[in-house]
């Protein structure tokens, strides 16, 4: 049995859940999230709890059991309080700005890099170097944050690039000149 999958999900008062065919529609004060699931697992509404059950004991069904439950729990949490990812730009002249429905980054290239902001996400730029991404769907927030980070991932020598707030970058020492070998000695 999946230790995660067997736990029921408590549904708060402000959140409504609707199960249609192979998807669950979770609505709340902060938004709506649609969670699809495979026919190998079943989702049932029992009172004020959402329960995920396997329909068979196949390896694939066992693998999906905990995953579907965790995804549903993230959806219920996200429609109450938005999921958030924070990015920090570090580097000389690196900056971010929001123009209408685009996030524009100046990260050391000869041209600015721009991203279209998805409709269901809220993106704010604090100062010039901090980006906050919020949304009800945790997977959508993480996907957009990773796309923005991939524009200029942090490099290990100077530490410049786009990183998640609180992320530790393992720094490498640069080349050190060896004195006495081949330098006129």
PDB file of C-alpha atoms in Angstrom:
ATOM      1  CA  UNK A   1       0.000   0.000   0.000  1.00  0.00           C
ATOM      2  CA  UNK A   2       1.113   3.505  -0.723  1.00  0.00           C
ATOM      3  CA  UNK A   3       1.614   5.421   2.508  1.00  0.00           C
ATOM      4  CA  UNK A   4       0.725   8.663   0.761  1.00  0.00           C
ATOM      5  CA  UNK A   5      -2.075   7.302  -1.429  1.00  0.00           C
ATOM      6  CA  UNK A   6      -4.188   5.856   1.388  1.00  0.00           C
ATOM      7  CA  UNK A   7      -4.421   9.161   3.277  1.00  0.00           C
ATOM      8  CA  UNK A   8      -7.707  10.996   2.623  1.00  0.00           C
ATOM      9  CA  UNK A   9      -7.612  14.645   1.567  1.00  0.00           C
ATOM     10  CA  UNK A  10      -9.630  16.949   3.824  1.00  0.00           C
ATOM     11  CA  UNK A  11     -11.659  19.463   1.796  1.00  0.00           C
ATOM     12  CA  UNK A  12     -12.116  22.878   3.475  1.00  0.00           C
ATOM     13  CA  UNK A  13     -15.451  24.715   3.465  1.00  0.00           C
ATOM     14  CA  UNK A  14     -14.507  27.266   0.798  1.00  0.00           C
ATOM     15  CA  UNK A  15     -13.308  24.602  -1.668  1.00  0.00           C
ATOM     16  CA  UNK A  16     -15.633  22.689  -3.985  1.00  0.00           C
ATOM     17  CA  UNK A  17     -14.700  19.434  -5.726  1.00  0.00           C
ATOM     18  CA  UNK A  18     -16.425  17.931  -8.754  1.00  0.00           C
ATOM     19  CA  UNK A  19     -15.496  14.553 -10.267  1.00  0.00           C
ATOM     20  CA  UNK A  20     -16.268  14.077 -13.972  1.00  0.00           C
ATOM     21  CA  UNK A  21     -15.116  10.992 -15.883  1.00  0.00           C
ATOM     22  CA  UNK A  22     -11.315  10.935 -15.477  1.00  0.00           C
ATOM     23  CA  UNK A  23     -10.734  14.396 -14.073  1.00  0.00           C
ATOM     24  CA  UNK A  24     -11.331  16.297 -10.870  1.00  0.00           C
ATOM     25  CA  UNK A  25     -12.302  19.980 -10.900  1.00  0.00           C
ATOM     26  CA  UNK A  26     -11.148  21.762  -7.735  1.00  0.00           C
ATOM     27  CA  UNK A  27     -12.474  25.313  -7.240  1.00  0.00           C
ATOM     28  CA  UNK A  28     -11.753  27.748  -4.467  1.00  0.00           C
ATOM     29  CA  UNK A  29     -11.362  31.444  -3.655  1.00  0.00           C
ATOM     30  CA  UNK A  30      -7.977  31.734  -5.413  1.00  0.00           C
ATOM     31  CA  UNK A  31      -8.770  29.844  -8.629  1.00  0.00           C
ATOM     32  CA  UNK A  32      -9.701  26.595 -10.316  1.00  0.00           C
ATOM     33  CA  UNK A  33      -7.485  23.588 -11.067  1.00  0.00           C
ATOM     34  CA  UNK A  34      -8.362  20.594 -13.253  1.00  0.00           C
ATOM     35  CA  UNK A  35      -6.543  17.385 -12.265  1.00  0.00           C
ATOM     36  CA  UNK A  36      -6.747  14.513 -14.766  1.00  0.00           C
ATOM     37  CA  UNK A  37      -6.224  10.954 -13.571  1.00  0.00           C
ATOM     38  CA  UNK A  38      -5.832   7.573 -15.245  1.00  0.00           C
ATOM     39  CA  UNK A  39      -8.493   4.837 -15.161  1.00  0.00           C
ATOM     40  CA  UNK A  40      -6.173   2.599 -13.087  1.00  0.00           C
ATOM     41  CA  UNK A  41      -7.083   4.669 -10.000  1.00  0.00           C
ATOM     42  CA  UNK A  42     -10.435   5.902  -8.796  1.00  0.00           C
ATOM     43  CA  UNK A  43     -11.248   9.126  -6.971  1.00  0.00           C
ATOM     44  CA  UNK A  44     -14.299   9.295  -4.715  1.00  0.00           C
ATOM     45  CA  UNK A  45     -15.866  12.047  -2.628  1.00  0.00           C
ATOM     46  CA  UNK A  46     -16.825  10.750   0.823  1.00  0.00           C
ATOM     47  CA  UNK A  47     -18.427  13.514   2.871  1.00  0.00           C
ATOM     48  CA  UNK A  48     -15.839  16.275   3.168  1.00  0.00           C
ATOM     49  CA  UNK A  49     -12.922  14.047   2.180  1.00  0.00           C
ATOM     50  CA  UNK A  50     -11.452  13.037  -1.149  1.00  0.00           C
ATOM     51  CA  UNK A  51     -10.248   9.420  -1.306  1.00  0.00           C
ATOM     52  CA  UNK A  52      -7.999   7.868  -3.970  1.00  0.00           C
ATOM     53  CA  UNK A  53      -8.219   4.094  -4.482  1.00  0.00           C
ATOM     54  CA  UNK A  54      -6.425   1.701  -6.805  1.00  0.00           C
ATOM     55  CA  UNK A  55      -8.612  -0.399  -9.100  1.00  0.00           C
ATOM     56  CA  UNK A  56      -5.975  -3.116  -9.459  1.00  0.00           C
ATOM     57  CA  UNK A  57      -2.696  -4.185  -7.890  1.00  0.00           C
ATOM     58  CA  UNK A  58      -0.646  -3.774 -11.043  1.00  0.00           C
ATOM     59  CA  UNK A  59       2.714  -2.081 -10.789  1.00  0.00           C
ATOM     60  CA  UNK A  60       1.482   0.904 -12.824  1.00  0.00           C
ATOM     61  CA  UNK A  61      -1.610   1.373 -10.622  1.00  0.00           C
ATOM     62  CA  UNK A  62       0.538   1.227  -7.477  1.00  0.00           C
ATOM     63  CA  UNK A  63       2.862   3.850  -8.967  1.00  0.00           C
ATOM     64  CA  UNK A  64      -0.042   6.173  -9.781  1.00  0.00           C
ATOM     65  CA  UNK A  65      -1.787   5.841  -6.415  1.00  0.00           C
ATOM     66  CA  UNK A  66       0.414   8.209  -4.404  1.00  0.00           C
ATOM     67  CA  UNK A  67       1.070  10.501  -7.345  1.00  0.00           C
ATOM     68  CA  UNK A  68      -2.618  11.189  -7.998  1.00  0.00           C
ATOM     69  CA  UNK A  69      -3.263  11.756  -4.294  1.00  0.00           C
ATOM     70  CA  UNK A  70      -0.345  14.217  -3.995  1.00  0.00           C
ATOM     71  CA  UNK A  71      -1.453  16.102  -7.115  1.00  0.00           C
ATOM     72  CA  UNK A  72      -5.003  16.412  -5.756  1.00  0.00           C
ATOM     73  CA  UNK A  73      -3.712  17.581  -2.368  1.00  0.00           C
ATOM     74  CA  UNK A  74      -1.604  20.249  -4.119  1.00  0.00           C
ATOM     75  CA  UNK A  75      -4.678  21.389  -6.071  1.00  0.00           C
ATOM     76  CA  UNK A  76      -6.789  21.693  -2.896  1.00  0.00           C
ATOM     77  CA  UNK A  77      -3.981  23.643  -1.206  1.00  0.00           C
ATOM     78  CA  UNK A  78      -3.404  25.862  -4.255  1.00  0.00           C
ATOM     79  CA  UNK A  79      -6.999  27.074  -4.591  1.00  0.00           C
ATOM     80  CA  UNK A  80      -6.880  28.184  -0.924  1.00  0.00           C
ATOM     81  CA  UNK A  81      -3.387  29.693  -0.826  1.00  0.00           C
ATOM     82  CA  UNK A  82      -1.439  30.242  -4.010  1.00  0.00           C
ATOM     83  CA  UNK A  83       1.761  28.278  -4.598  1.00  0.00           C
ATOM     84  CA  UNK A  84       4.794  30.526  -4.958  1.00  0.00           C
ATOM     85  CA  UNK A  85       8.302  30.335  -6.426  1.00  0.00           C
ATOM     86  CA  UNK A  86      10.822  33.152  -6.042  1.00  0.00           C
ATOM     87  CA  UNK A  87      13.738  33.722  -8.402  1.00  0.00           C
ATOM     88  CA  UNK A  88      16.766  35.954  -7.878  1.00  0.00           C
ATOM     89  CA  UNK A  89      18.930  37.426 -10.656  1.00  0.00           C
ATOM     90  CA  UNK A  90      22.595  37.795  -9.771  1.00  0.00           C
ATOM     91  CA  UNK A  91      25.065  39.408 -12.114  1.00  0.00           C
ATOM     92  CA  UNK A  92      26.348  42.730 -13.336  1.00  0.00           C
ATOM     93  CA  UNK A  93      23.548  44.493 -15.214  1.00  0.00           C
ATOM     94  CA  UNK A  94      21.065  41.645 -14.747  1.00  0.00           C
ATOM     95  CA  UNK A  95      17.526  42.900 -14.309  1.00  0.00           C
ATOM     96  CA  UNK A  96      13.922  41.894 -14.843  1.00  0.00           C
ATOM     97  CA  UNK A  97      10.847  43.890 -15.750  1.00  0.00           C
ATOM     98  CA  UNK A  98       7.232  43.170 -16.558  1.00  0.00           C
ATOM     99  CA  UNK A  99       5.727  44.632 -19.719  1.00  0.00           C
ATOM    100  CA  UNK A 100       1.988  43.977 -20.137  1.00  0.00           C
ATOM    101  CA  UNK A 101       1.722  40.162 -20.287  1.00  0.00           C
ATOM    102  CA  UNK A 102       5.452  39.495 -20.758  1.00  0.00           C
ATOM    103  CA  UNK A 103       8.399  39.050 -18.435  1.00  0.00           C
ATOM    104  CA  UNK A 104      11.504  40.645 -19.968  1.00  0.00           C
ATOM    105  CA  UNK A 105      14.977  39.745 -18.696  1.00  0.00           C
ATOM    106  CA  UNK A 106      18.323  41.409 -19.344  1.00  0.00           C
ATOM    107  CA  UNK A 107      20.769  38.659 -18.395  1.00  0.00           C
ATOM    108  CA  UNK A 108      24.013  39.366 -20.222  1.00  0.00           C
ATOM    109  CA  UNK A 109      22.968  38.612 -23.796  1.00  0.00           C
ATOM    110  CA  UNK A 110      23.046  41.148 -26.628  1.00  0.00           C
ATOM    111  CA  UNK A 111      19.241  41.063 -26.636  1.00  0.00           C
ATOM    112  CA  UNK A 112      16.582  40.916 -23.913  1.00  0.00           C
ATOM    113  CA  UNK A 113      14.928  37.541 -23.267  1.00  0.00           C
ATOM    114  CA  UNK A 114      11.139  37.652 -22.969  1.00  0.00           C
ATOM    115  CA  UNK A 115       8.579  35.113 -21.734  1.00  0.00           C
ATOM    116  CA  UNK A 116       4.812  35.189 -22.215  1.00  0.00           C
ATOM    117  CA  UNK A 117       3.176  34.956 -18.793  1.00  0.00           C
ATOM    118  CA  UNK A 118       0.434  32.284 -18.668  1.00  0.00           C
ATOM    119  CA  UNK A 119      -3.078  33.582 -17.889  1.00  0.00           C
ATOM    120  CA  UNK A 120      -3.476  31.748 -14.581  1.00  0.00           C
ATOM    121  CA  UNK A 121      -0.163  32.921 -13.079  1.00  0.00           C
ATOM    122  CA  UNK A 122       0.653  36.141 -11.230  1.00  0.00           C
ATOM    123  CA  UNK A 123       4.173  37.417 -11.826  1.00  0.00           C
ATOM    124  CA  UNK A 124       5.609  40.371  -9.935  1.00  0.00           C
ATOM    125  CA  UNK A 125       9.076  41.911 -10.132  1.00  0.00           C
ATOM    126  CA  UNK A 126      10.389  43.301  -6.855  1.00  0.00           C
ATOM    127  CA  UNK A 127      13.227  45.725  -7.264  1.00  0.00           C
ATOM    128  CA  UNK A 128      15.202  44.828 -10.364  1.00  0.00           C
ATOM    129  CA  UNK A 129      16.425  41.405  -9.440  1.00  0.00           C
ATOM    130  CA  UNK A 130      13.665  39.446  -7.686  1.00  0.00           C
ATOM    131  CA  UNK A 131      10.825  37.673  -9.481  1.00  0.00           C
ATOM    132  CA  UNK A 132       7.820  36.199  -7.674  1.00  0.00           C
ATOM    133  CA  UNK A 133       5.614  33.665  -9.495  1.00  0.00           C
ATOM    134  CA  UNK A 134       2.267  32.693  -7.914  1.00  0.00           C
ATOM    135  CA  UNK A 135      -0.545  30.425  -9.045  1.00  0.00           C
ATOM    136  CA  UNK A 136      -3.112  27.832  -7.979  1.00  0.00           C
ATOM    137  CA  UNK A 137      -1.571  24.987 -10.020  1.00  0.00           C
ATOM    138  CA  UNK A 138       1.735  23.950  -8.437  1.00  0.00           C
ATOM    139  CA  UNK A 139       2.976  22.209 -11.583  1.00  0.00           C
ATOM    140  CA  UNK A 140       2.283  25.280 -13.728  1.00  0.00           C
ATOM    141  CA  UNK A 141       4.141  27.553 -11.276  1.00  0.00           C
ATOM    142  CA  UNK A 142       7.159  25.223 -11.213  1.00  0.00           C
ATOM    143  CA  UNK A 143       7.184  24.820 -14.993  1.00  0.00           C
ATOM    144  CA  UNK A 144       7.180  28.574 -15.643  1.00  0.00           C
ATOM    145  CA  UNK A 145       9.828  29.168 -12.954  1.00  0.00           C
ATOM    146  CA  UNK A 146      12.094  26.533 -14.523  1.00  0.00           C
ATOM    147  CA  UNK A 147      11.621  28.081 -17.989  1.00  0.00           C
ATOM    148  CA  UNK A 148      12.649  31.491 -16.652  1.00  0.00           C
ATOM    149  CA  UNK A 149      15.627  29.963 -14.798  1.00  0.00           C
ATOM    150  CA  UNK A 150      16.774  28.149 -17.942  1.00  0.00           C
ATOM    151  CA  UNK A 151      17.327  31.503 -19.692  1.00  0.00           C
ATOM    152  CA  UNK A 152      20.558  31.851 -17.694  1.00  0.00           C
ATOM    153  CA  UNK A 153      21.154  29.083 -15.126  1.00  0.00           C
ATOM    154  CA  UNK A 154      23.663  29.923 -12.389  1.00  0.00           C
ATOM    155  CA  UNK A 155      27.237  29.117 -13.302  1.00  0.00           C
ATOM    156  CA  UNK A 156      29.641  27.676 -10.724  1.00  0.00           C
ATOM    157  CA  UNK A 157      32.618  30.050 -11.128  1.00  0.00           C
ATOM    158  CA  UNK A 158      31.219  33.559 -10.575  1.00  0.00           C
ATOM    159  CA  UNK A 159      27.778  32.496  -9.308  1.00  0.00           C
ATOM    160  CA  UNK A 160      26.017  34.655 -11.892  1.00  0.00           C
ATOM    161  CA  UNK A 161      22.658  33.668 -13.304  1.00  0.00           C
ATOM    162  CA  UNK A 162      19.056  33.104 -12.282  1.00  0.00           C
ATOM    163  CA  UNK A 163      18.554  31.012  -9.160  1.00  0.00           C
ATOM    164  CA  UNK A 164      15.710  30.067  -6.865  1.00  0.00           C
ATOM    165  CA  UNK A 165      15.633  32.112  -3.679  1.00  0.00           C
ATOM    166  CA  UNK A 166      17.569  30.229  -1.021  1.00  0.00           C
ATOM    167  CA  UNK A 167      19.254  27.893  -3.541  1.00  0.00           C
ATOM    168  CA  UNK A 168      22.871  27.107  -2.763  1.00  0.00           C
ATOM    169  CA  UNK A 169      25.209  27.065  -5.754  1.00  0.00           C
ATOM    170  CA  UNK A 170      28.329  24.945  -5.375  1.00  0.00           C
ATOM    171  CA  UNK A 171      31.168  27.227  -6.354  1.00  0.00           C
ATOM    172  CA  UNK A 172      34.305  25.991  -8.106  1.00  0.00           C
ATOM    173  CA  UNK A 173      37.717  27.585  -7.821  1.00  0.00           C
ATOM    174  CA  UNK A 174      39.024  29.149 -11.008  1.00  0.00           C
ATOM    175  CA  UNK A 175      42.308  28.331 -12.635  1.00  0.00           C
ATOM    176  CA  UNK A 176      45.304  29.058 -10.459  1.00  0.00           C
ATOM    177  CA  UNK A 177      48.578  29.905 -12.158  1.00  0.00           C
ATOM    178  CA  UNK A 178      51.458  27.640 -11.188  1.00  0.00           C
ATOM    179  CA  UNK A 179      54.547  29.649 -10.548  1.00  0.00           C
ATOM    180  CA  UNK A 180      57.912  28.216 -11.560  1.00  0.00           C
ATOM    181  CA  UNK A 181      56.707  25.932 -14.334  1.00  0.00           C
ATOM    182  CA  UNK A 182      57.232  27.329 -17.812  1.00  0.00           C
ATOM    183  CA  UNK A 183      57.041  30.978 -16.783  1.00  0.00           C
ATOM    184  CA  UNK A 184      60.629  31.912 -17.454  1.00  0.00           C
ATOM    185  CA  UNK A 185      62.052  30.081 -14.474  1.00  0.00           C
TER     186      UNK A 185
END
